[in-house]
Coordinates of C-alpha atoms in Angstrom, one line a residue:
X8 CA 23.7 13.9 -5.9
X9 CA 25.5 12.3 -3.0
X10 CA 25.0 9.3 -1.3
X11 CA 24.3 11.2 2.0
X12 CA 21.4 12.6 0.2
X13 CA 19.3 9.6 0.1
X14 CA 16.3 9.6 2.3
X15 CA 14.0 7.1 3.0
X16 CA 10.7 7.4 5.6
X17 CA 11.6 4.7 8.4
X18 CA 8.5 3.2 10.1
X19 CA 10.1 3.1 13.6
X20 CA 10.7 6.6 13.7
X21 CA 7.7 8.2 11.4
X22 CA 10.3 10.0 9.7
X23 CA 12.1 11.3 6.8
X24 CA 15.7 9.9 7.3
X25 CA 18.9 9.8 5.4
X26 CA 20.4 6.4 5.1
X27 CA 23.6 5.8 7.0
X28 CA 24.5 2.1 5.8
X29 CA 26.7 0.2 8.6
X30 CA 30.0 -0.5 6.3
X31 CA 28.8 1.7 3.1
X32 CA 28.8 1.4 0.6
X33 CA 27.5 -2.0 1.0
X34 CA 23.8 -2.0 2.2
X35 CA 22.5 -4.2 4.0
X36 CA 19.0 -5.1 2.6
X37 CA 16.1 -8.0 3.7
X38 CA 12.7 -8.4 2.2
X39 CA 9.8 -10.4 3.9
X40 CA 9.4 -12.9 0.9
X41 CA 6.2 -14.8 -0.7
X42 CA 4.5 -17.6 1.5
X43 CA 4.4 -20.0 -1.6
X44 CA 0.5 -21.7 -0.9
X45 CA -0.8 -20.0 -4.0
X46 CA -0.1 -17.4 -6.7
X47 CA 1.0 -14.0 -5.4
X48 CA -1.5 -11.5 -6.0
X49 CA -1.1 -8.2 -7.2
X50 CA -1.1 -6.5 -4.0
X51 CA 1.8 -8.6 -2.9
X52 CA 3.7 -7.6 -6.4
X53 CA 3.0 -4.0 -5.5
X54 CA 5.2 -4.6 -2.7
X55 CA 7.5 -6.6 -4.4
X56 CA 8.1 -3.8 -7.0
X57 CA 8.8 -1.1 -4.6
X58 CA 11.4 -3.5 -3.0
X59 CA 12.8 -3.9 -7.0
X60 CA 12.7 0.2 -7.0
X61 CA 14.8 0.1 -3.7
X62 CA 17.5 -2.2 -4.8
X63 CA 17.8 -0.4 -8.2
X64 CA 18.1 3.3 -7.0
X65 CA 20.7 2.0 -4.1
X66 CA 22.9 0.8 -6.8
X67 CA 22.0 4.4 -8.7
X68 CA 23.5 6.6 -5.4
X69 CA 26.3 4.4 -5.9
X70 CA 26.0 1.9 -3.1
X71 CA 26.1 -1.8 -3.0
X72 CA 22.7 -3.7 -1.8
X73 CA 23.4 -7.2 -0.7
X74 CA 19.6 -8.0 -0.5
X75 CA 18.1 -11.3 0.9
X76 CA 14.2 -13.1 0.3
X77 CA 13.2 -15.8 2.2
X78 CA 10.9 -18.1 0.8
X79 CA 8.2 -19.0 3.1
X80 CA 7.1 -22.8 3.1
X81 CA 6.2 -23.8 5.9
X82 CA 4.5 -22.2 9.2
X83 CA 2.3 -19.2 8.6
X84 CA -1.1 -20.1 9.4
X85 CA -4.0 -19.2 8.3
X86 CA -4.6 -17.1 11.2
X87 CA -1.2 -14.2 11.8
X88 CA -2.1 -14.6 15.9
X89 CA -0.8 -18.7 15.6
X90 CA -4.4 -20.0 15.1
X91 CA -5.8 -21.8 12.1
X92 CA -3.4 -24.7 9.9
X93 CA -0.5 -23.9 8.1
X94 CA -1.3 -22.2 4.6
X95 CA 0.8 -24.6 2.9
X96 CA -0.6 -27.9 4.3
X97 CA -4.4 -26.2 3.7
X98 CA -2.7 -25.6 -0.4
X99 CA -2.1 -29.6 -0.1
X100 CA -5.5 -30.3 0.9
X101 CA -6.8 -28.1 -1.9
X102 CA -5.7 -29.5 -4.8
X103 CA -4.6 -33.2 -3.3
X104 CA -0.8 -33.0 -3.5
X105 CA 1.7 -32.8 -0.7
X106 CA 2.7 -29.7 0.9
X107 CA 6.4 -30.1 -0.4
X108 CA 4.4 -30.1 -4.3
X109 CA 2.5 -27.1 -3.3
X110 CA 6.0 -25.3 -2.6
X111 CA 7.5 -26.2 -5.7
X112 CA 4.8 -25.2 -8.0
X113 CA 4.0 -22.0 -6.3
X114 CA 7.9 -21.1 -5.6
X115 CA 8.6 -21.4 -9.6
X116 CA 5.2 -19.5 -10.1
X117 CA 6.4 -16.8 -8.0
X118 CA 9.9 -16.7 -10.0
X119 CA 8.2 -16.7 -12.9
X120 CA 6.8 -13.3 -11.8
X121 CA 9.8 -12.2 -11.1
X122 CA 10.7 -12.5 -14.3
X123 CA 7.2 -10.9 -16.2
X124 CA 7.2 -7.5 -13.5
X125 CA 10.9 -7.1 -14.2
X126 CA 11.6 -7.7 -10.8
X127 CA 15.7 -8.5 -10.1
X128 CA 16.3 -12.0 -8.5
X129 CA 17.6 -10.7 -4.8
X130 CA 21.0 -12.3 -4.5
X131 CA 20.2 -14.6 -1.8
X132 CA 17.0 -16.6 -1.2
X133 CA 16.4 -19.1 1.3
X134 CA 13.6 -21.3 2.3
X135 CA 12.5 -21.7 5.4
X136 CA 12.5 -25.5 5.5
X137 CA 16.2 -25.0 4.5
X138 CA 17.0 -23.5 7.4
X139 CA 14.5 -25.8 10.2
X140 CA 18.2 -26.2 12.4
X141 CA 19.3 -22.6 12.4
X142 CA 15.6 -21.8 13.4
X143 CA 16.1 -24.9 16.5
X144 CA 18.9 -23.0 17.2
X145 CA 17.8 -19.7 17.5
X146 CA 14.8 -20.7 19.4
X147 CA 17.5 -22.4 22.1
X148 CA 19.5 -19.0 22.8
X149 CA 16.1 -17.2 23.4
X150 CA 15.1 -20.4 25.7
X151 CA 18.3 -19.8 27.3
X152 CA 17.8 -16.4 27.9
X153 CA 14.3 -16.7 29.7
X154 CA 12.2 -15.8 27.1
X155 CA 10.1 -18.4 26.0
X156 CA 7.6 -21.0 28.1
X157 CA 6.2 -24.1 26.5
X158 CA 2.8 -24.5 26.4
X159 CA 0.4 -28.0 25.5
X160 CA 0.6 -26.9 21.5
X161 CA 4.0 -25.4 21.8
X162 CA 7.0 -23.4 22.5
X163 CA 6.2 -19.4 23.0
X164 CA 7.9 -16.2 23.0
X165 CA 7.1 -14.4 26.7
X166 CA 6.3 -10.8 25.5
X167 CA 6.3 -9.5 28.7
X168 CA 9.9 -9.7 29.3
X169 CA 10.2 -7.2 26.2
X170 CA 10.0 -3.5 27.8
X171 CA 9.5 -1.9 24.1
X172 CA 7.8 -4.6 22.6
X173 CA 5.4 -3.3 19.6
X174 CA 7.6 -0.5 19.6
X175 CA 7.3 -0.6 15.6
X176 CA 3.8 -0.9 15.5
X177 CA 3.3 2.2 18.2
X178 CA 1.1 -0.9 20.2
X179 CA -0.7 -0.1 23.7
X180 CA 0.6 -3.4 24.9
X181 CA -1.1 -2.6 28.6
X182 CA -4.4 -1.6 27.2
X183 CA -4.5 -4.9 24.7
X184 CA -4.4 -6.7 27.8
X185 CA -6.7 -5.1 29.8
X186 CA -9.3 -5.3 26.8
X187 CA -8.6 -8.9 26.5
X188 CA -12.4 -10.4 25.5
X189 CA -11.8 -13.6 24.1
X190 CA -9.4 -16.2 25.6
X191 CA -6.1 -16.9 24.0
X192 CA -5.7 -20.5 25.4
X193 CA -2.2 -21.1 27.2
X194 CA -0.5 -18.1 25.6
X195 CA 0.2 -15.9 29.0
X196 CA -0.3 -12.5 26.9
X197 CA -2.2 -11.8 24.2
X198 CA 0.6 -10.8 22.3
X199 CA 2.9 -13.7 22.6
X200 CA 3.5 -15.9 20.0
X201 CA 4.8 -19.4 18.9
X202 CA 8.0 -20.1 17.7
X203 CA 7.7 -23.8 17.5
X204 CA 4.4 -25.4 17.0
X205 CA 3.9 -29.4 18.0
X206 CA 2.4 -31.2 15.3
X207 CA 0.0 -33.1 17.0
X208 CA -1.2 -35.8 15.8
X209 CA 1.2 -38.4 13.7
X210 CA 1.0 -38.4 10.3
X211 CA -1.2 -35.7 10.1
X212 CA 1.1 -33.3 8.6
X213 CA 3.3 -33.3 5.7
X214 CA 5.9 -31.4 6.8
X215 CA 7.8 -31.7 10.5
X216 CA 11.2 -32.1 12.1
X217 CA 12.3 -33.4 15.2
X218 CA 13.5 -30.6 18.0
X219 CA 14.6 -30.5 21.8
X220 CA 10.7 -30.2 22.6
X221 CA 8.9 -32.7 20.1
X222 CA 8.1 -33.7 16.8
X223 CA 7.1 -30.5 14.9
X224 CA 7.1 -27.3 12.6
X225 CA 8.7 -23.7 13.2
X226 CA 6.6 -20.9 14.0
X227 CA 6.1 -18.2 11.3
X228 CA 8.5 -15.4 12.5
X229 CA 11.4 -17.3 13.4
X230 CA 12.6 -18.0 10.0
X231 CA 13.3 -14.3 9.2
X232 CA 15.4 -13.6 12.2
X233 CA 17.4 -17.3 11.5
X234 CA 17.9 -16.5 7.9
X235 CA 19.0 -12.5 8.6
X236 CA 21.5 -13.8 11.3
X237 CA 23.0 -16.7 9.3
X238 CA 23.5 -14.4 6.2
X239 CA 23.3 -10.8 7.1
X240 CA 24.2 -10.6 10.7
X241 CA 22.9 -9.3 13.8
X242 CA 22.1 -6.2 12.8
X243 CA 21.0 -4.8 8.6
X244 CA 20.8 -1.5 7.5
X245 CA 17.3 -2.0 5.5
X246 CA 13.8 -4.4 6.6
X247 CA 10.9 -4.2 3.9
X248 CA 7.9 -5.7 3.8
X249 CA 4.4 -5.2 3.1
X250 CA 2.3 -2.9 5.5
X251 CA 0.3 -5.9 6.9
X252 CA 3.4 -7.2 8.7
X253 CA 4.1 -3.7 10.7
X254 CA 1.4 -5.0 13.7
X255 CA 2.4 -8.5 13.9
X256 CA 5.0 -9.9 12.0
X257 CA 7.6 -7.3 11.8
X258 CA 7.4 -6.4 15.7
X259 CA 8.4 -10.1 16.4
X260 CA 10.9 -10.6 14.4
X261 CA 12.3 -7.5 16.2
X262 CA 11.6 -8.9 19.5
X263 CA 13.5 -12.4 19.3
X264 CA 16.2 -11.1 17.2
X265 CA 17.0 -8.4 19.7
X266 CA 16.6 -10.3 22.6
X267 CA 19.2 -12.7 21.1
X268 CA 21.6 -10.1 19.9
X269 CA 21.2 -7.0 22.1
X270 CA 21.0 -5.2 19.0
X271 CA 18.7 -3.1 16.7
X272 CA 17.6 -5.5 14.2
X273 CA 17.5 -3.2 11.4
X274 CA 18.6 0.6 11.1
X275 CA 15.5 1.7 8.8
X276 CA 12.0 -0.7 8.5
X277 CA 10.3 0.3 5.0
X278 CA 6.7 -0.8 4.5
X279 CA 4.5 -0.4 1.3
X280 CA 0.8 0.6 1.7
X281 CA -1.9 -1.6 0.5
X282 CA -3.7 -1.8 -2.7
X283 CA -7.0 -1.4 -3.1
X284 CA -9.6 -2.6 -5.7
X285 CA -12.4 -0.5 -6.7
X286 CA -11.6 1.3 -3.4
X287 CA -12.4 -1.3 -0.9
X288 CA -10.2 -4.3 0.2
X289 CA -8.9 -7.4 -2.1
X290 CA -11.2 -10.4 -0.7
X291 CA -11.9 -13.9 -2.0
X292 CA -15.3 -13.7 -0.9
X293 CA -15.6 -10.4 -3.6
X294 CA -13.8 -12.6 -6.2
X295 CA -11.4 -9.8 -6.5
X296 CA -7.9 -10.9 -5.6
X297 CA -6.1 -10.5 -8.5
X298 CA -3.0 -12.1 -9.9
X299 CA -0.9 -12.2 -13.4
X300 CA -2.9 -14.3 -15.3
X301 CA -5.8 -12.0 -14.4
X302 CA -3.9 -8.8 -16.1
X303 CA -2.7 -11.2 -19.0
X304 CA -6.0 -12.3 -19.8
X305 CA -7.5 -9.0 -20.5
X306 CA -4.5 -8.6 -22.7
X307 CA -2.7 -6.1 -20.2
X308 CA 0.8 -6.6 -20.1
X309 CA 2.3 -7.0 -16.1
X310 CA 4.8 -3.8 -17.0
X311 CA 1.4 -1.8 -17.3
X312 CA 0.5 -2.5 -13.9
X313 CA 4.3 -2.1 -12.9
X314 CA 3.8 1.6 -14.0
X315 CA 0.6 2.2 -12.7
X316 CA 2.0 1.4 -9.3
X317 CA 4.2 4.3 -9.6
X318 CA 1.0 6.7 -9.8
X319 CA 1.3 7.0 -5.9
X320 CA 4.1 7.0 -3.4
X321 CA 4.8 3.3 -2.4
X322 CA 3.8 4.3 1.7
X323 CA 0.3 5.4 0.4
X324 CA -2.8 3.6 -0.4
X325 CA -3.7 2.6 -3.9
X326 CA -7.1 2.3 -5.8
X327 CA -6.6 -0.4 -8.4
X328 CA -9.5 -0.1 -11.2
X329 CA -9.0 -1.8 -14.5
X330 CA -9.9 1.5 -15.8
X331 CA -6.6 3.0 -14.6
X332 CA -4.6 -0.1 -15.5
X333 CA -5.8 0.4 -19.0
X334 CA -4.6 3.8 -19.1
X335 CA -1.3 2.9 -17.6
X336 CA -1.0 0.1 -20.8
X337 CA -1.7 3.1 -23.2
X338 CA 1.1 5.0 -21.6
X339 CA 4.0 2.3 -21.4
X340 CA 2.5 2.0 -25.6
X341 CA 3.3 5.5 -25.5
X342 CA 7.0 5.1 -23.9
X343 CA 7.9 2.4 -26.2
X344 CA 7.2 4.1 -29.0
X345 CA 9.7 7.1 -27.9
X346 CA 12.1 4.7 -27.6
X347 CA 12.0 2.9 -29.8
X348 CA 11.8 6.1 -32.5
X349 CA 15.4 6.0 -33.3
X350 CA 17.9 3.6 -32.6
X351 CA 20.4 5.0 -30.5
X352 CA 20.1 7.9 -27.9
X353 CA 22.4 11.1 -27.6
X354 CA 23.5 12.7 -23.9
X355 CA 23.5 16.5 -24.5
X356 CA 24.2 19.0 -21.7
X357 CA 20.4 20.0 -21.6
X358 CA 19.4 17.1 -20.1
X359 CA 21.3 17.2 -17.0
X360 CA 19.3 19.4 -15.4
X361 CA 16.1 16.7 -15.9
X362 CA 18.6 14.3 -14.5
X363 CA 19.3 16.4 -11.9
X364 CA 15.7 16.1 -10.9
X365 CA 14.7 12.8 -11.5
X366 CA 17.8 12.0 -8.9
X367 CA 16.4 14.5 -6.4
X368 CA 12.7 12.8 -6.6
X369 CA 14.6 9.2 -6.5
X370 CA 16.5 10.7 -3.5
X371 CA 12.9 12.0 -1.9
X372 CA 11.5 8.5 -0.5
X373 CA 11.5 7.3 -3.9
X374 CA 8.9 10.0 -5.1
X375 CA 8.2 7.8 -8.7
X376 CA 5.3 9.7 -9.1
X377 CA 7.4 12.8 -9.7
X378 CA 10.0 10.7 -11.5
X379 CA 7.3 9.9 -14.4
X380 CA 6.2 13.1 -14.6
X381 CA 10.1 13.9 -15.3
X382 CA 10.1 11.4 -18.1
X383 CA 6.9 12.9 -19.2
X384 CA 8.3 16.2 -19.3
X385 CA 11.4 15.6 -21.3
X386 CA 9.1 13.7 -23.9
X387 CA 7.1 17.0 -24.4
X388 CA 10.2 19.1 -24.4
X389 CA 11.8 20.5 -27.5
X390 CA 14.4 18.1 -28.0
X391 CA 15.6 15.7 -30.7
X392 CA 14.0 11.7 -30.8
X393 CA 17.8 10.7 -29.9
X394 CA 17.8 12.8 -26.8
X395 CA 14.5 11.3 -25.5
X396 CA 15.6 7.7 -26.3
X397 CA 19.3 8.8 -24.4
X398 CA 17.0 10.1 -21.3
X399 CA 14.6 6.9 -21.4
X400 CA 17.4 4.5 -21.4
X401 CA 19.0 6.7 -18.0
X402 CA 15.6 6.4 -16.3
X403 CA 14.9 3.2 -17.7
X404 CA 17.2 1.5 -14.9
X405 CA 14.8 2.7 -12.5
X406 CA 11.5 2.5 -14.7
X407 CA 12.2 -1.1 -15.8
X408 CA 9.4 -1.4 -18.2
X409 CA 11.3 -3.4 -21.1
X410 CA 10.7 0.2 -23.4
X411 CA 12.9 -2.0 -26.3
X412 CA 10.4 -4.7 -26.2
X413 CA 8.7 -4.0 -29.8
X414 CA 4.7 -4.6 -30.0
X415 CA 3.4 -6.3 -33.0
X416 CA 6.4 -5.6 -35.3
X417 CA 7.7 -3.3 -34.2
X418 CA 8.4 0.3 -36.0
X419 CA 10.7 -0.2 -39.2
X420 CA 14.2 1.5 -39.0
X421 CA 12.8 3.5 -42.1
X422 CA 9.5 5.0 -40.5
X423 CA 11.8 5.8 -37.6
X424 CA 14.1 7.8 -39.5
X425 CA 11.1 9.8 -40.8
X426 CA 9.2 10.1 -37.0
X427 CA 12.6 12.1 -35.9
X428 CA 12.6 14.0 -39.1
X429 CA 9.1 15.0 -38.6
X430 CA 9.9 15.6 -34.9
X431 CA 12.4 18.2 -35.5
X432 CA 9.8 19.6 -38.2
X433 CA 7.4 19.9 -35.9
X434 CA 10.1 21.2 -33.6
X435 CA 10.5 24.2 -36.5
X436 CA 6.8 25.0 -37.0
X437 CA 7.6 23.2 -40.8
X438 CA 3.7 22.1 -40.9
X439 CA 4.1 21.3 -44.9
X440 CA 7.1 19.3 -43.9
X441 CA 5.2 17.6 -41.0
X442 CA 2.3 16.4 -43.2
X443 CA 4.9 15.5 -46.0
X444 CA 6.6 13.0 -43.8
X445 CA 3.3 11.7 -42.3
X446 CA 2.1 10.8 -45.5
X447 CA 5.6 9.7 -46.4
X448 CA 4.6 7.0 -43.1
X449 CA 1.3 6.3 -44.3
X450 CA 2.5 5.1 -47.7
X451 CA 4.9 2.4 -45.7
X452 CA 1.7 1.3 -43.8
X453 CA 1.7 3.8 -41.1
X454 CA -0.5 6.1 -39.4
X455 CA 1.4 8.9 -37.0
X456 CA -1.4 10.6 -34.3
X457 CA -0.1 13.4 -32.5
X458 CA -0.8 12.9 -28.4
X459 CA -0.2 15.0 -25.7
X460 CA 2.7 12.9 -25.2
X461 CA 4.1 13.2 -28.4
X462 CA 3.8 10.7 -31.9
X463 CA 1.9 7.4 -31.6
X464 CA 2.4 5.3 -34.9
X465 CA 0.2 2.9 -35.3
X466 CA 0.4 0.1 -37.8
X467 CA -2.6 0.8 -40.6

């Protein structure tokens, strides 16, 4: 498998495309972080975990990701078209704290999930309100340029003088403003949007700077393109974000960057679907938005809902139903068990070929559907407990589903000894054997089911 072989579907093009970093083997890599006003719910950690699945299989095809997050705490409002407050100073309000508090507590919540979905800490992350001079400064070369006007609330980015603005999103710019129903106050297009918002009045908000045009706060999509250009450069090989930000946020980062730079702001823009629940949309009002504590109080470990994301391709929708999260806790049960059957693997030439073809699904958009059903496959194959553990621990770099963490107790190195005898009786059509070594198990306190997916033992 070479690294010319890896393909990824790139928004801006609607295509299948092989990546072609800018200085390989290093890659290049952003990802649109958390806005830290409240727990991150589980459709954000879908995203999230296809962004962990990214980073992983880069290093795999032998390239080096240099991946940034930014950390958004301040400036999106409530409202993605600049309307509404600022989420973080409506998290303030809620629970009568300061904005700065609410970013604390809901930045360490967030790492905290990093650490529970398995998700690698991306080398760099930044916080917006690090970066409040860098984001002045950008917003100064696009003023310079011509391409912002100040309005009564605040400083905007002029669309207009974009030709291909929306490009990502495939937007009818003309017809948007020709259906134009509602007003959109001093903004000259409908798509413009702020880059600095005034704060109004004093004391009102917890969080504001000084700038060239006023006491105030950035605007939500500035902080991307300042943090990308202060640690990336001009121009990455790899955006990601969440498929909400392909019609707004993620065309206006690409419009101020690259009227700044003259360059493309990223080579390939990856965007996960949403999650569904039940088949509709996650929504307050349905008391449906669920987050980790939700999973972990129905005793469902996160990893189970790591794997059951990888039932679909990470560009198509997904129908969350506890149902299926269930199922998906039985399974990584099920893969732990393998595992943990014997306590060392063995590489034999037969499994190259599964290798072979877990590395060509990888290579395919990240097909992880296919990739479990790899796993799957060699767990049902003829081969020896210490081959299976040898192949779980190869895929396990990309599964990342802790398959050593031991349940309960754990199986005893004794009762493992006797699973892989019994496999490889099993293996011979030894039935007498078989039920020997089973009842051999069930006199140390064991009781061995055979599934389609091989032995569950399960303490008696």
């Amino acid at each position: 498998m070479t690294k010319d072989s890896f393909k990824l579907t790139n928004t801006l093009s609607r295509s299948l495309e092989e990546l072609r970093p800018l200085h390989a083997p290093e890659v290049l890599v952003y990802t649109c972080g958390p806005t830290v006003y409240n727990f991150p719910h589980i459709g954000n950690i879908r995203t999230f975990i296809f962004e962990d699945v990214l980073v992983k299989s880069l290093r795999r095809f032998g390239y080096a990701p240099k991946r940034v997050m930014n950390i958004t705490d301040v400036g999106h409002l409530t409202d993605d078209a600049d309307e509404g407050e600022d989420k973080m100073e409506v998290g303030a309000r809620r629970e009568g704290v300061t904005a700065w508090d609410i970013a604390k507590k809901y930045e360490e919540a967030f790492l905290d999930d990093l650490a529970a979905f398995q998700l690698e800490t991306p080398e760099i992350m930044v916080r917006a309100t690090d970066t409040i001079q860098e984001q002045i400064q950008f917003i100064q070369e696009l003023e310079s340029r011509g391409f912002t006007y100040r309005t009564s609330d605040g400083v905007y980015f002029d669309s207009s003088k974009v030709p291909d603005y929306g490009k990502l999103a495939r937007l009818d710019v003309a017809g948007l403003q020709e259906g134009i129903r509602v007003a959109v106050g001093e903004k000259r297009n409908k798509t413009d949007f702020a880059l600095w918002k005034f704060s109004g009045e004093a004391g009102k908000r917890h969080m504001e700077w000084q700038s060239p045009w006023g006491v105030g706060f950035p605007g939500w999509h500035i902080e991307c393109s300042a943090i990308i250009r202060s640690t990336l450069g001009d121009e990455i090989d790899i955006h990601c974000g969440g498929a909400d930000h392909i019609f707004v946020h993620h065309p206006n980062e690409m419009a101020q960057s690259e009227s700044v730079t003259g360059k493309p702001l990223a080579r390939m823009w990856l965007h996960s679907e949403f999650l569904l629940i039940d088949g509709g949309k996650m929504s307050k009002s349905l008391g449906n938005v669920y987050t980790r504590a939700d999973l972990e109080e129905r005793g469902i470990d996160p990893l189970a809902f790591r794997l059951f994301t990888y039932s679909a391709n990470y560009r198509a929708r997904l129908n969350f139903t506890w149902e299926g999260v269930n199922s998906a806790a039985a399974q990584l049960r099920r893969l732990r068990q393998h595992y943990q059957a014997v306590a060392e693997g063995e590489w034999t030439e037969v499994l190259n070929s599964y290798q072979e073809r877990l590395n060509a699904a990888l290579a395919d958009d990240m097909n992880m559907s296919v990739v479990l059903a790899v796993v799957w496959e060699v767990l049902n194959a003829d081969l020896t407990p210490r081959e299976k553990r040898a192949f779980l621990e190869d895929a396990g770099t990309i599964l990342s589903l802790d398959l050593g963490k031991q349940e309960n107790q754990g199986i005893p190195e004794e009762v493992s000894r006797l699973l892989e005898e019994r496999e490889k009786a099993r293996a011979d059509q030894d039935w007498d054997r078989s039920d020997a070594l089973r009842n051999q198990m069930a006199d140390l306190g064991y009781h061995v089911k055979d599934t389609a997916s091989g032995q569950e033992v399960l303490k008696i």
